[in-house]
XYZ file of C-alpha atoms in Angstrom:
135
model
C 2.566 22.268 -11.496
C 0.858 21.161 -8.320
C -1.139 17.970 -7.866
C -4.051 18.336 -5.442
C -6.068 15.269 -4.413
C -9.829 15.769 -4.800
C -11.926 13.421 -2.674
C -15.492 12.534 -3.575
C -18.109 11.809 -0.870
C -21.766 10.908 -0.579
C -22.928 13.330 2.104
C -19.982 12.957 4.517
C -17.669 15.645 3.094
C -18.088 18.182 5.922
C -17.598 15.581 8.656
C -14.620 14.018 6.881
C -12.867 17.328 6.232
C -13.406 18.510 9.813
C -11.749 15.254 10.914
C -8.907 15.609 8.383
C -8.291 19.183 9.579
C -7.532 17.859 13.072
C -5.427 14.919 11.836
C -3.317 17.058 9.486
C -3.309 20.147 11.730
C -4.795 22.134 8.876
C -7.415 24.784 8.236
C -10.567 24.678 6.144
C -9.954 27.661 3.863
C -13.091 27.314 1.744
C -16.394 25.502 2.135
C -19.619 26.026 0.203
C -22.798 23.981 0.105
C -24.954 23.629 -2.974
C -27.556 25.708 -1.130
C -25.052 28.556 -0.625
C -23.948 28.538 -4.242
C -25.198 30.781 -7.051
C -26.795 27.667 -8.580
C -28.911 26.902 -5.473
C -32.149 27.742 -7.296
C -31.349 25.117 -9.917
C -30.576 22.381 -7.393
C -33.099 20.106 -5.639
C -33.754 21.208 -2.032
C -32.442 17.881 -0.692
C -28.975 18.702 -2.078
C -28.692 22.156 -0.461
C -26.847 20.870 2.638
C -24.321 18.843 0.631
C -20.838 20.261 0.116
C -20.263 21.657 -3.377
C -16.570 22.388 -2.691
C -14.227 22.151 0.302
C -10.529 23.050 0.607
C -8.217 22.018 3.442
C -4.751 23.551 3.687
C -1.954 22.364 5.972
C 1.785 22.920 6.137
C 2.261 19.959 3.792
C -0.208 20.852 1.075
C -3.807 21.015 -0.004
C -6.626 18.497 -0.321
C -10.029 19.301 -1.816
C -13.337 17.496 -1.949
C -17.091 17.581 -2.383
C -20.282 15.595 -2.045
C -21.233 14.264 -5.440
C -24.816 13.705 -6.503
C -26.898 11.652 -4.022
C -26.013 7.970 -4.297
C -22.477 8.763 -5.456
C -20.073 6.265 -3.892
C -16.778 8.064 -4.545
C -14.188 7.576 -7.222
C -11.725 5.278 -5.475
C -7.999 5.833 -5.661
C -5.806 6.615 -2.692
C -4.006 9.533 -1.109
C -0.344 9.207 -0.122
C 0.878 11.423 2.702
C 4.574 11.737 3.528
C 5.648 13.038 6.937
C 9.043 13.942 8.417
C 9.149 11.818 11.564
C 8.270 8.316 12.669
C 6.227 9.750 15.542
C 4.152 11.852 13.148
C 3.629 8.840 10.867
C 2.385 6.807 13.824
C 0.084 9.646 14.967
C -1.454 10.244 11.543
C -1.861 6.528 10.837
C -3.523 5.866 14.194
C -5.932 8.791 13.774
C -6.924 7.845 10.219
C -7.318 4.166 11.130
C -9.749 4.881 13.982
C -13.102 3.521 12.848
C -11.573 2.377 9.562
C -9.769 -0.719 8.313
C -6.002 -1.263 8.237
C -4.849 -2.807 4.963
C -1.151 -2.917 5.894
C -0.100 -2.145 9.473
C 2.387 0.682 9.851
C 5.916 -0.696 10.044
C 9.422 -0.280 8.686
C 9.949 -1.210 5.031
C 12.998 -1.167 2.779
C 12.107 2.367 1.598
C 10.494 3.869 4.682
C 11.094 4.217 8.402
C 7.310 3.830 8.635
C 4.761 2.860 5.991
C 1.163 1.747 6.347
C -2.039 1.527 4.334
C -5.633 1.890 5.473
C -9.151 2.825 4.531
C -10.573 5.488 6.840
C -14.062 5.573 8.354
C -15.279 7.474 5.278
C -14.144 4.789 2.832
C -11.069 6.687 1.586
C -7.789 4.840 1.060
C -4.579 6.302 2.503
C -0.864 5.468 2.480
C 1.265 6.988 5.243
C 5.026 7.273 4.574
C 8.026 8.385 6.597
C 10.768 7.898 4.051
C 14.327 6.685 4.669
C 17.094 8.837 3.202
C 17.805 7.859 -0.386
C 21.272 6.279 -0.929
């Protein structure tokens, strides 16, 4: 079983996933707009540029997303990302926080060498973890 986060956007999916690809050093492996899909003829013209499905793959996993119907504000929730080094935690946190809002600054906690929480510039909530070894 594999759990894959699916992020919902209101017209910013392409921009957000291009940004995430640089932050997570990943590759967009699939992207289709509503206008490129077999159901394009059934969709209003104004939706044709919106992303119907997007997949980003990196060494650490997969994240997927799409633009919902116009006016869709996203489903909430949060994505937790765990990295192997403090330096990588700092890098990822800083990149995601740019233009967003830090909820909890990245710092050492009792369970992590580095942990921080933020909402990125696209309104998505993230937790960044660099775990301490378990006793």
